[in-house]
């Protein structure tokens, strides 16, 4: 099987946990977009692991992890993650990790530019400050530096010189900043290249060969559908295609090879950073859910904005991602609530919207239309079958299936690995 797992909201849906579970049955797990803006949390026993660049499956022995060409790699961050795991006794070998030579490299000037651009903007995006946007911009403008370039000092030298020529002028003249020195960056990044060389591979060929041999592959999406550069709440999005379709350019595996798409969704909604959020709570409820769900960003530690489940939003995700199955995460966070709401439409200037509108003004100002349901007010974490859930929790899940027109296959009712119901 070749399965894709994506986030159907604004990221942080709990993809790390689902992927950790599904990757047990896959030979290979692949990241195909995004960079270390992602933060995937996996809890094993009492230990919590947070991954930013490495696929979450790195914890499983005998499994291969691939960082596909669509990922933007900050080599310092990647080496840091590899070293962090090695300190915990987990050795990351070239057999276990393969990084595409075609990945674009996040350079120091990307990180600085990310911050400077945010400062200058009137409508701030609230980026993670990891240099993701500027790195993808260079890729598209055709001046990016790729992993394979770090392995060839002559090519790297000429590309870096070209970049600094242009960028230093921008830094000086537009932002009143100092020059980036060539020599320091050149030597630092060549040394990253030397350390990462053993992991670098033609992952497109590797993956297609593995598929030919009937290996199972799991594609691990980062961020969420509403952070997608095309289908998200632009411009409050990330700079890659986070939807299922992103797998193809980001890994070199063709759409004809993909068997199944699973959407991870939180039982409610959260968002980090700026941008419209129709079902966002008022501050009292916001604080309550944030503390119940421990809703703080795994990458930046920022408090996440919280709100009710938005059926209009997730239905749109189901369509654009061609979703076959849903995984409802963090249902247990709602255990104590008396009433729970599901948004089934938006209202703006007297008009009702059942489909997600393209106009950002409508998304920003629309009032959600809610269906209110009774809470279950009972703990769910011990349940291991759908029938063991309280009746109102079952009704909530069934209502979500009706609104989204897809079946729920997984229900997560706690943070630990085994706290999940598989139907
Ligand atoms: P995971 O994989 C939640 C958000 C940032 C910001 C916007 C653009 O853990 O779900 P960027 O640094 O990408 O240019 O920031 O995207 N963002 C995320 N929000 N989860 C993530 O990843 C995110 N990655 C980026 O907060 O609003
Ligand atoms: Mg996250």
CSV table of C-alpha atoms and ligand atoms in Angstrom, one decimal:
chain,number,residue,atom,x,y,z
A,1,UNK,CA,0.0,0.0,0.0
A,2,UNK,CA,1.0,3.6,-0.7
A,3,UNK,CA,-0.8,5.8,1.8
A,4,UNK,CA,-0.7,9.5,2.3
A,5,UNK,CA,-1.5,11.2,5.6
A,6,UNK,CA,-2.2,14.9,5.6
A,7,UNK,CA,-3.6,17.5,8.0
A,8,UNK,CA,-7.0,18.8,7.0
A,9,UNK,CA,-7.0,22.0,9.1
A,10,UNK,CA,-4.2,24.4,10.0
A,11,UNK,CA,-1.6,21.9,11.1
A,12,UNK,CA,-1.0,20.3,14.5
A,13,UNK,CA,-3.8,17.8,13.9
A,14,UNK,CA,-1.9,15.0,15.5
A,15,UNK,CA,-0.2,13.7,12.3
A,16,UNK,CA,2.9,12.6,14.2
A,17,UNK,CA,0.9,10.2,16.4
A,18,UNK,CA,-1.1,8.6,13.5
A,19,UNK,CA,2.1,8.3,11.4
A,20,UNK,CA,3.9,6.7,14.2
A,21,UNK,CA,1.1,4.1,14.4
A,22,UNK,CA,0.7,3.5,10.7
A,23,UNK,CA,4.5,3.4,10.0
A,24,UNK,CA,4.7,0.2,11.9
A,25,UNK,CA,3.1,-1.5,8.9
A,26,UNK,CA,5.0,0.5,6.3
A,27,UNK,CA,8.5,-0.2,5.0
A,28,UNK,CA,9.3,3.4,4.1
A,29,UNK,CA,8.0,6.7,5.5
A,30,UNK,CA,8.5,9.9,3.4
A,31,UNK,CA,8.4,13.6,4.1
A,32,UNK,CA,7.6,15.4,0.8
A,33,UNK,CA,7.1,19.2,1.6
A,34,UNK,CA,7.7,21.8,4.3
A,35,UNK,CA,10.8,22.0,6.5
A,36,UNK,CA,11.6,22.4,10.2
A,37,UNK,CA,8.5,24.6,10.5
A,38,UNK,CA,6.7,21.4,11.3
A,39,UNK,CA,6.6,19.9,14.8
A,40,UNK,CA,5.5,16.3,15.1
A,41,UNK,CA,5.1,14.9,18.6
A,42,UNK,CA,5.2,11.2,19.4
A,43,UNK,CA,4.8,9.9,22.9
A,44,UNK,CA,6.4,6.5,23.6
A,45,UNK,CA,6.1,5.3,27.2
A,46,UNK,CA,6.9,8.4,29.3
A,47,UNK,CA,9.2,9.8,26.6
A,48,UNK,CA,8.1,12.6,24.3
A,49,UNK,CA,9.8,13.0,21.0
A,50,UNK,CA,9.3,16.1,18.7
A,51,UNK,CA,10.4,15.9,15.1
A,52,UNK,CA,10.8,18.8,12.8
A,53,UNK,CA,12.5,17.4,9.7
A,54,UNK,CA,13.0,13.7,10.3
A,55,UNK,CA,9.9,11.6,9.5
A,56,UNK,CA,8.2,10.5,12.8
A,57,UNK,CA,8.8,6.8,11.8
A,58,UNK,CA,12.5,7.2,12.6
A,59,UNK,CA,11.7,5.6,16.0
A,60,UNK,CA,10.9,2.3,14.4
A,61,UNK,CA,13.7,-0.2,14.0
A,62,UNK,CA,14.2,-1.6,10.5
A,63,UNK,CA,12.2,1.1,8.8
A,64,UNK,CA,13.5,3.5,6.2
A,65,UNK,CA,12.8,7.2,6.4
A,66,UNK,CA,13.1,9.5,3.3
A,67,UNK,CA,13.3,13.2,3.1
A,68,UNK,CA,12.0,13.9,-0.4
A,69,UNK,CA,13.1,16.6,-2.8
A,70,UNK,CA,10.1,18.8,-1.9
A,71,UNK,CA,11.3,19.4,1.6
A,72,UNK,CA,13.5,22.4,2.4
A,73,UNK,CA,16.3,21.3,4.6
A,74,UNK,CA,18.1,23.4,7.2
A,75,UNK,CA,21.2,21.2,7.4
A,76,UNK,CA,22.1,22.4,10.9
A,77,UNK,CA,18.6,21.6,12.2
A,78,UNK,CA,18.7,18.2,10.5
A,79,UNK,CA,22.1,17.3,12.0
A,80,UNK,CA,20.9,18.5,15.4
A,81,UNK,CA,17.9,16.2,15.2
A,82,UNK,CA,20.1,13.3,14.2
A,83,UNK,CA,22.5,14.0,17.1
A,84,UNK,CA,19.6,14.4,19.5
A,85,UNK,CA,18.4,10.9,18.7
A,86,UNK,CA,21.9,9.5,18.9
A,87,UNK,CA,22.1,10.9,22.5
A,88,UNK,CA,18.9,9.0,23.3
A,89,UNK,CA,20.6,5.8,22.0
A,90,UNK,CA,19.0,5.8,18.6
A,91,UNK,CA,21.5,5.7,15.8
A,92,UNK,CA,20.5,7.2,12.5
A,93,UNK,CA,22.3,5.2,9.8
A,94,UNK,CA,22.4,5.8,6.0
A,95,UNK,CA,20.3,2.6,5.6
A,96,UNK,CA,17.7,4.2,7.8
A,97,UNK,CA,17.7,7.8,6.5
A,98,UNK,CA,17.8,8.9,2.9
A,99,UNK,CA,17.8,12.5,1.9
A,100,UNK,CA,17.2,13.7,-1.7
A,101,UNK,CA,20.1,15.4,-3.4
A,102,UNK,CA,17.4,17.8,-4.9
A,103,UNK,CA,16.2,19.2,-1.6
A,104,UNK,CA,16.6,22.9,-1.4
A,105,UNK,CA,18.8,24.2,1.5
A,106,UNK,CA,17.6,26.8,4.0
A,107,UNK,CA,20.5,29.3,4.2
A,108,UNK,CA,21.2,31.7,7.0
A,109,UNK,CA,20.0,34.6,4.9
A,110,UNK,CA,16.6,32.9,4.4
A,111,UNK,CA,16.1,32.8,8.2
A,112,UNK,CA,17.1,36.5,8.6
A,113,UNK,CA,14.9,37.5,5.6
A,114,UNK,CA,12.0,35.6,7.0
A,115,UNK,CA,12.1,37.8,10.2
A,116,UNK,CA,12.9,41.1,8.3
A,117,UNK,CA,10.0,40.6,5.9
A,118,UNK,CA,7.6,39.8,8.7
A,119,UNK,CA,8.7,43.0,10.5
A,120,UNK,CA,8.1,45.1,7.4
A,121,UNK,CA,4.7,43.7,6.6
A,122,UNK,CA,1.5,45.4,7.7
A,123,UNK,CA,-0.4,42.1,7.5
A,124,UNK,CA,1.9,39.8,9.4
A,125,UNK,CA,1.7,36.0,8.6
A,126,UNK,CA,3.2,35.0,12.0
A,127,UNK,CA,5.7,32.6,10.4
A,128,UNK,CA,7.8,30.2,12.4
A,129,UNK,CA,10.8,32.2,11.5
A,130,UNK,CA,12.6,29.2,10.1
A,131,UNK,CA,13.3,30.7,6.7
A,132,UNK,CA,10.8,28.5,4.9
A,133,UNK,CA,9.1,31.1,2.7
A,134,UNK,CA,12.4,32.8,1.5
A,135,UNK,CA,13.9,29.3,0.7
A,136,UNK,CA,10.9,28.2,-1.4
A,137,UNK,CA,10.9,31.7,-3.0
A,138,UNK,CA,14.5,31.1,-4.2
A,139,UNK,CA,13.6,27.7,-5.5
A,140,UNK,CA,10.9,29.2,-7.7
A,141,UNK,CA,13.1,32.2,-8.7
A,142,UNK,CA,15.7,29.6,-9.7
A,143,UNK,CA,18.5,30.8,-7.5
A,144,UNK,CA,18.2,28.2,-4.7
A,145,UNK,CA,21.0,26.0,-3.5
A,146,UNK,CA,20.3,22.2,-3.3
A,147,UNK,CA,21.6,19.4,-1.2
A,148,UNK,CA,23.7,18.1,-4.0
A,149,UNK,CA,25.4,21.5,-4.4
A,150,UNK,CA,26.8,21.2,-0.9
A,151,UNK,CA,28.7,18.1,-2.0
A,152,UNK,CA,30.4,20.0,-4.9
A,153,UNK,CA,32.6,22.9,-3.6
A,154,UNK,CA,32.9,24.5,-7.0
A,155,UNK,CA,29.2,24.5,-7.8
A,156,UNK,CA,28.4,25.6,-4.3
A,157,UNK,CA,30.9,28.5,-4.5
A,158,UNK,CA,29.5,29.9,-7.6
A,159,UNK,CA,25.9,29.6,-6.5
A,160,UNK,CA,26.6,31.1,-3.1
A,161,UNK,CA,28.5,34.0,-4.6
A,162,UNK,CA,25.7,34.8,-7.0
A,163,UNK,CA,23.2,34.7,-4.1
A,164,UNK,CA,25.2,36.9,-1.8
A,165,UNK,CA,25.8,39.4,-4.6
A,166,UNK,CA,22.1,40.0,-4.8
A,167,UNK,CA,21.1,39.4,-1.3
A,168,UNK,CA,23.7,41.5,0.4
A,169,UNK,CA,22.6,44.4,-1.7
A,170,UNK,CA,19.0,43.9,-0.5
A,171,UNK,CA,20.1,43.5,3.1
A,172,UNK,CA,22.1,46.7,2.9
A,173,UNK,CA,19.8,48.9,0.8
A,174,UNK,CA,16.4,47.7,1.8
A,175,UNK,CA,16.8,46.6,5.4
A,176,UNK,CA,19.9,48.6,6.5
A,177,UNK,CA,21.6,45.4,7.6
A,178,UNK,CA,25.2,44.2,7.4
A,179,UNK,CA,26.6,42.0,4.6
A,180,UNK,CA,26.7,38.2,4.9
A,181,UNK,CA,30.3,37.1,4.6
A,182,UNK,CA,31.0,34.6,1.9
A,183,UNK,CA,33.8,32.7,3.6
A,184,UNK,CA,32.1,31.9,6.9
A,185,UNK,CA,28.9,30.6,5.2
A,186,UNK,CA,30.8,28.7,2.5
A,187,UNK,CA,32.9,26.8,5.0
A,188,UNK,CA,30.1,26.1,7.5
A,189,UNK,CA,27.8,24.7,4.8
A,190,UNK,CA,30.5,22.6,3.1
A,191,UNK,CA,31.0,21.0,6.5
A,192,UNK,CA,27.3,20.2,6.7
A,193,UNK,CA,27.6,18.7,3.3
A,194,UNK,CA,30.4,16.5,4.4
A,195,UNK,CA,28.4,15.3,7.4
A,196,UNK,CA,25.2,14.7,5.4
A,197,UNK,CA,26.8,13.2,2.3
A,198,UNK,CA,26.3,9.6,3.5
A,199,UNK,CA,22.5,10.1,3.6
A,200,UNK,CA,22.2,11.8,0.2
A,201,UNK,CA,20.5,9.7,-2.4
A,202,UNK,CA,18.4,9.7,-5.5
A,203,UNK,CA,15.3,9.2,-3.5
A,204,UNK,CA,13.0,9.4,-6.5
A,205,UNK,CA,14.6,6.3,-8.0
A,206,UNK,CA,14.9,4.7,-4.6
A,207,UNK,CA,11.1,5.1,-3.9
A,208,UNK,CA,10.0,4.0,-7.4
A,209,UNK,CA,12.2,0.9,-7.2
A,210,UNK,CA,10.8,0.1,-3.8
A,211,UNK,CA,7.3,0.5,-5.1
A,212,UNK,CA,8.1,-1.8,-8.0
A,213,UNK,CA,9.2,-4.4,-5.4
A,214,UNK,CA,5.9,-4.0,-3.6
A,215,UNK,CA,7.2,-2.3,-0.5
A,216,UNK,CA,4.6,-0.3,1.4
A,217,UNK,CA,5.2,3.5,1.6
A,218,UNK,CA,3.7,6.1,3.9
A,219,UNK,CA,3.8,9.7,2.9
A,220,UNK,CA,3.8,12.1,5.9
A,221,UNK,CA,2.3,15.5,5.3
A,222,UNK,CA,3.4,18.5,7.3
A,223,UNK,CA,1.3,21.5,8.1
A,224,UNK,CA,-2.3,21.4,7.0
A,225,UNK,CA,-4.6,21.9,4.0
A,226,UNK,CA,-5.5,25.5,5.0
A,227,UNK,CA,-1.8,26.3,5.1
A,228,UNK,CA,-1.4,25.1,1.5
A,229,UNK,CA,0.1,27.7,-0.8
A,230,UNK,CA,-2.8,27.3,-3.3
A,231,UNK,CA,-5.8,26.1,-1.3
A,232,UNK,CA,-5.1,27.7,2.1
A,233,UNK,CA,-6.1,31.0,3.6
A,234,UNK,CA,-3.7,32.9,1.4
A,235,UNK,CA,-1.5,34.8,2.3
A,236,UNK,CA,-1.7,33.4,5.8
A,237,UNK,CA,-0.2,30.1,4.6
A,238,UNK,CA,3.1,28.3,4.4
A,239,UNK,CA,5.0,28.1,1.1
A,240,UNK,CA,4.5,24.6,-0.1
A,241,UNK,CA,1.6,22.3,-1.3
A,242,UNK,CA,0.5,20.6,1.8
A,243,UNK,CA,-2.3,18.8,0.1
A,244,UNK,CA,-2.1,15.1,-1.0
A,245,UNK,CA,-1.2,16.2,-4.5
A,246,UNK,CA,2.1,17.6,-3.1
A,247,UNK,CA,3.3,14.1,-2.8
A,248,UNK,CA,4.0,13.8,-6.5
A,249,UNK,CA,6.3,16.8,-7.1
A,250,UNK,CA,7.7,16.5,-3.6
A,251,UNK,CA,8.8,12.8,-3.9
A,252,UNK,CA,8.9,11.9,-7.5
A,253,UNK,CA,6.2,9.3,-7.0
A,254,UNK,CA,3.4,9.5,-9.6
A,255,UNK,CA,-0.3,9.9,-8.8
A,256,UNK,CA,-1.0,6.5,-10.4
A,257,UNK,CA,1.0,4.8,-7.6
A,258,UNK,CA,-1.0,6.2,-4.7
A,259,UNK,CA,-3.6,3.9,-3.1
A,260,UNK,CA,-5.1,5.8,-0.2
A,261,UNK,CA,-5.4,9.2,1.4
A,262,UNK,CA,-6.1,9.7,5.1
A,263,UNK,CA,-6.9,13.1,6.7
A,264,UNK,CA,-6.0,13.8,10.2
A,265,UNK,CA,-8.4,16.2,11.9
A,266,UNK,CA,-8.6,17.5,15.5
A,267,UNK,CA,-12.0,17.0,17.1
A,268,UNK,CA,-12.0,20.8,17.3
A,269,UNK,CA,-9.9,23.4,15.5
A,270,UNK,CA,-6.6,25.2,16.2
A,271,UNK,CA,-4.4,27.6,14.4
A,272,UNK,CA,-1.0,29.1,15.1
A,273,UNK,CA,0.0,32.4,13.6
A,274,UNK,CA,-2.2,35.0,11.9
A,275,UNK,CA,-5.1,34.7,9.5
A,276,UNK,CA,-8.9,34.2,9.4
A,277,UNK,CA,-10.4,31.5,11.7
A,278,UNK,CA,-14.3,31.6,11.5
A,279,UNK,CA,-15.0,29.3,14.5
A,280,UNK,CA,-12.4,30.8,16.8
A,281,UNK,CA,-13.5,30.9,20.5
A,282,UNK,CA,-13.8,34.0,22.6
A,283,UNK,CA,-11.0,34.2,25.1
A,284,UNK,CA,-12.6,32.3,28.0
A,285,UNK,CA,-13.3,29.1,26.0
A,286,UNK,CA,-10.0,29.6,24.2
A,287,UNK,CA,-8.1,29.4,27.4
A,288,UNK,CA,-10.1,26.4,28.6
A,289,UNK,CA,-9.5,24.3,25.5
A,290,UNK,CA,-5.9,25.4,25.3
A,291,UNK,CA,-5.1,24.1,28.7
A,292,UNK,CA,-7.2,20.9,28.3
A,293,UNK,CA,-5.5,20.1,25.0
A,294,UNK,CA,-2.1,21.6,25.8
A,295,UNK,CA,-2.3,23.7,22.7
A,296,UNK,CA,1.1,25.3,22.4
A,297,UNK,CA,3.1,25.1,19.2
A,298,UNK,CA,5.7,22.2,19.1
A,299,UNK,CA,8.0,24.4,17.0
A,300,UNK,CA,7.8,27.9,18.4
A,301,UNK,CA,6.0,27.3,21.7
A,302,UNK,CA,3.3,29.9,20.8
A,303,UNK,CA,-0.1,29.4,22.2
A,304,UNK,CA,-2.4,28.0,19.6
A,305,UNK,CA,-5.7,29.7,18.8
A,306,UNK,CA,-8.6,27.4,19.4
A,307,UNK,CA,-12.2,27.0,18.1
A,308,UNK,CA,-15.1,24.7,17.3
A,309,UNK,CA,-14.9,22.0,14.6
A,310,UNK,CA,-15.4,23.7,11.3
A,311,UNK,CA,-17.3,21.3,8.9
A,312,UNK,CA,-17.2,23.7,6.0
A,313,UNK,CA,-13.4,23.9,6.2
A,314,UNK,CA,-12.8,20.2,6.6
A,315,UNK,CA,-15.3,19.2,3.9
A,316,UNK,CA,-13.3,21.4,1.6
A,317,UNK,CA,-10.2,19.5,2.6
A,318,UNK,CA,-11.9,16.1,2.0
A,319,UNK,CA,-12.6,17.3,-1.5
A,320,UNK,CA,-9.2,18.7,-2.5
A,321,UNK,CA,-7.3,15.8,-0.9
A,322,UNK,CA,-9.6,13.0,-2.2
A,323,UNK,CA,-9.8,11.7,1.3
A,324,UNK,CA,-10.7,8.0,1.8
A,325,UNK,CA,-10.6,7.8,5.6
A,326,UNK,CA,-10.6,10.2,8.5
A,327,UNK,CA,-8.6,10.1,11.7
A,328,UNK,CA,-10.3,12.2,14.5
A,329,UNK,CA,-7.6,13.2,17.0
A,330,UNK,CA,-7.8,14.5,20.6
A,331,UNK,CA,-11.4,13.6,21.1
A,332,UNK,CA,-10.7,13.3,24.8
A,333,UNK,CA,-10.0,17.0,25.1
A,334,UNK,CA,-13.8,17.5,24.8
A,335,UNK,CA,-14.6,15.0,27.5
A,336,UNK,CA,-15.7,17.6,30.1
A,337,UNK,CA,-17.7,19.9,28.0
A,338,UNK,CA,-21.5,20.3,28.5
A,339,UNK,CA,-22.2,21.4,24.9
A,340,UNK,CA,-20.2,21.0,21.7
A,341,UNK,CA,-20.7,22.8,18.5
A,342,UNK,CA,-20.1,21.9,14.8
A,343,UNK,CA,-20.0,24.6,12.2
A,344,UNK,CA,-22.0,23.6,9.1
A,345,UNK,CA,-22.1,26.9,7.2
A,346,UNK,CA,-21.0,30.5,7.2
A,347,UNK,CA,-23.2,33.5,7.0
A,348,UNK,CA,-22.1,36.8,5.6
A,349,UNK,CA,-24.2,39.8,4.6
A,350,UNK,CA,-27.4,37.7,4.6
A,351,UNK,CA,-26.0,35.0,2.4
A,352,UNK,CA,-25.3,31.5,3.5
A,353,UNK,CA,-22.2,29.7,2.4
A,354,UNK,CA,-22.0,25.9,2.5
A,355,UNK,CA,-18.8,25.7,0.5
A,356,UNK,CA,-15.5,27.3,1.6
A,357,UNK,CA,-15.5,30.8,0.0
A,358,UNK,CA,-12.5,32.0,-2.1
A,359,UNK,CA,-12.9,35.6,-0.9
A,360,UNK,CA,-10.7,36.1,2.2
A,361,UNK,CA,-13.0,39.0,3.3
A,362,UNK,CA,-15.9,36.6,3.5
A,363,UNK,CA,-13.8,34.0,5.4
A,364,UNK,CA,-12.5,36.7,7.7
A,365,UNK,CA,-15.9,38.2,8.6
A,366,UNK,CA,-18.4,35.4,8.2
A,367,UNK,CA,-20.4,34.2,11.2
A,368,UNK,CA,-20.4,30.5,11.6
A,369,UNK,CA,-23.7,28.6,11.6
A,370,UNK,CA,-23.6,26.0,14.4
A,371,UNK,CA,-25.3,22.8,15.2
A,372,UNK,CA,-25.1,22.3,19.0
A,373,UNK,CA,-24.8,18.8,20.5
A,374,UNK,CA,-24.8,17.6,24.0
A,375,UNK,CA,-21.4,16.7,25.4
A,376,UNK,CA,-20.7,13.3,26.9
A,377,UNK,CA,-19.1,14.5,30.1
A,378,UNK,CA,-17.3,11.2,30.7
A,379,UNK,CA,-13.7,10.1,30.2
A,380,UNK,CA,-12.9,8.4,26.9
A,381,UNK,CA,-9.2,7.6,27.2
A,382,UNK,CA,-9.8,4.0,28.3
A,383,UNK,CA,-12.0,3.1,25.3
A,384,UNK,CA,-10.5,0.8,22.6
A,385,UNK,CA,-13.6,0.2,20.6
A,386,UNK,CA,-16.1,2.5,19.1
A,387,UNK,CA,-18.9,0.9,21.1
A,388,UNK,CA,-17.0,1.6,24.4
A,389,UNK,CA,-17.3,5.4,23.8
A,390,UNK,CA,-20.1,7.3,25.6
A,391,UNK,CA,-23.2,7.5,23.4
A,392,UNK,CA,-22.9,11.3,22.8
A,393,UNK,CA,-19.3,10.9,21.7
A,394,UNK,CA,-20.5,8.3,19.2
A,395,UNK,CA,-23.2,10.7,18.0
A,396,UNK,CA,-20.6,13.4,17.6
A,397,UNK,CA,-18.4,11.2,15.5
A,398,UNK,CA,-21.4,10.1,13.4
A,399,UNK,CA,-22.4,13.7,12.8
A,400,UNK,CA,-18.9,14.5,11.6
A,401,UNK,CA,-19.1,11.7,9.2
A,402,UNK,CA,-22.4,13.0,7.8
A,403,UNK,CA,-21.1,16.6,7.5
A,404,UNK,CA,-17.8,15.5,5.9
A,405,UNK,CA,-19.2,12.6,3.8
A,406,UNK,CA,-16.4,10.3,4.7
A,407,UNK,CA,-16.0,7.5,7.3
A,408,UNK,CA,-14.0,7.8,10.5
A,409,UNK,CA,-11.5,5.0,10.8
A,410,UNK,CA,-9.3,6.2,13.7
A,411,UNK,CA,-10.2,8.0,16.9
A,412,UNK,CA,-7.5,9.2,19.2
A,413,UNK,CA,-8.5,9.5,22.8
A,414,UNK,CA,-5.1,10.3,24.5
A,415,UNK,CA,-1.5,11.2,23.8
A,416,UNK,CA,0.0,7.8,24.2
A,417,UNK,CA,0.7,5.4,21.3
A,418,UNK,CA,-2.0,2.9,22.3
A,419,UNK,CA,-4.7,5.4,23.1
A,420,UNK,CA,-6.5,5.0,19.8
A,421,UNK,CA,-9.6,3.3,18.5
A,422,UNK,CA,-9.3,1.6,15.1
A,423,UNK,CA,-12.6,0.8,13.5
B,1,LIG,P1,2.9,20.8,11.7
B,1,LIG,O1,3.5,20.0,10.6
B,1,LIG,C1,0.9,24.7,12.5
B,1,LIG,C2,2.2,28.2,10.2
B,1,LIG,C3,2.8,29.3,10.9
B,1,LIG,C4,2.3,30.5,10.1
B,1,LIG,C5,2.3,29.9,8.7
B,1,LIG,C6,3.5,30.2,7.8
B,1,LIG,O2,3.4,20.7,13.0
B,1,LIG,O3,1.4,20.7,11.6
B,1,LIG,P2,6.0,29.3,7.8
B,1,LIG,O4,7.1,29.3,8.9
B,1,LIG,O5,5.7,28.0,7.4
B,1,LIG,O6,6.3,30.3,6.7
B,1,LIG,O7,4.7,29.9,8.6
B,1,LIG,O8,2.2,28.5,8.8
B,1,LIG,N1,2.8,26.8,10.4
B,1,LIG,C7,2.2,25.8,11.1
B,1,LIG,N2,1.2,25.8,11.9
B,1,LIG,N3,1.6,23.5,12.4
B,1,LIG,C8,2.7,23.5,11.5
B,1,LIG,O9,3.3,22.3,11.2
B,1,LIG,C9,3.1,24.7,10.9
B,1,LIG,N4,4.0,25.0,10.0
B,1,LIG,C10,3.8,26.3,9.7
B,1,LIG,O10,2.4,29.4,12.3
B,1,LIG,O11,1.0,30.8,10.4
B,2,LIG,MG1,3.0,20.9,14.9
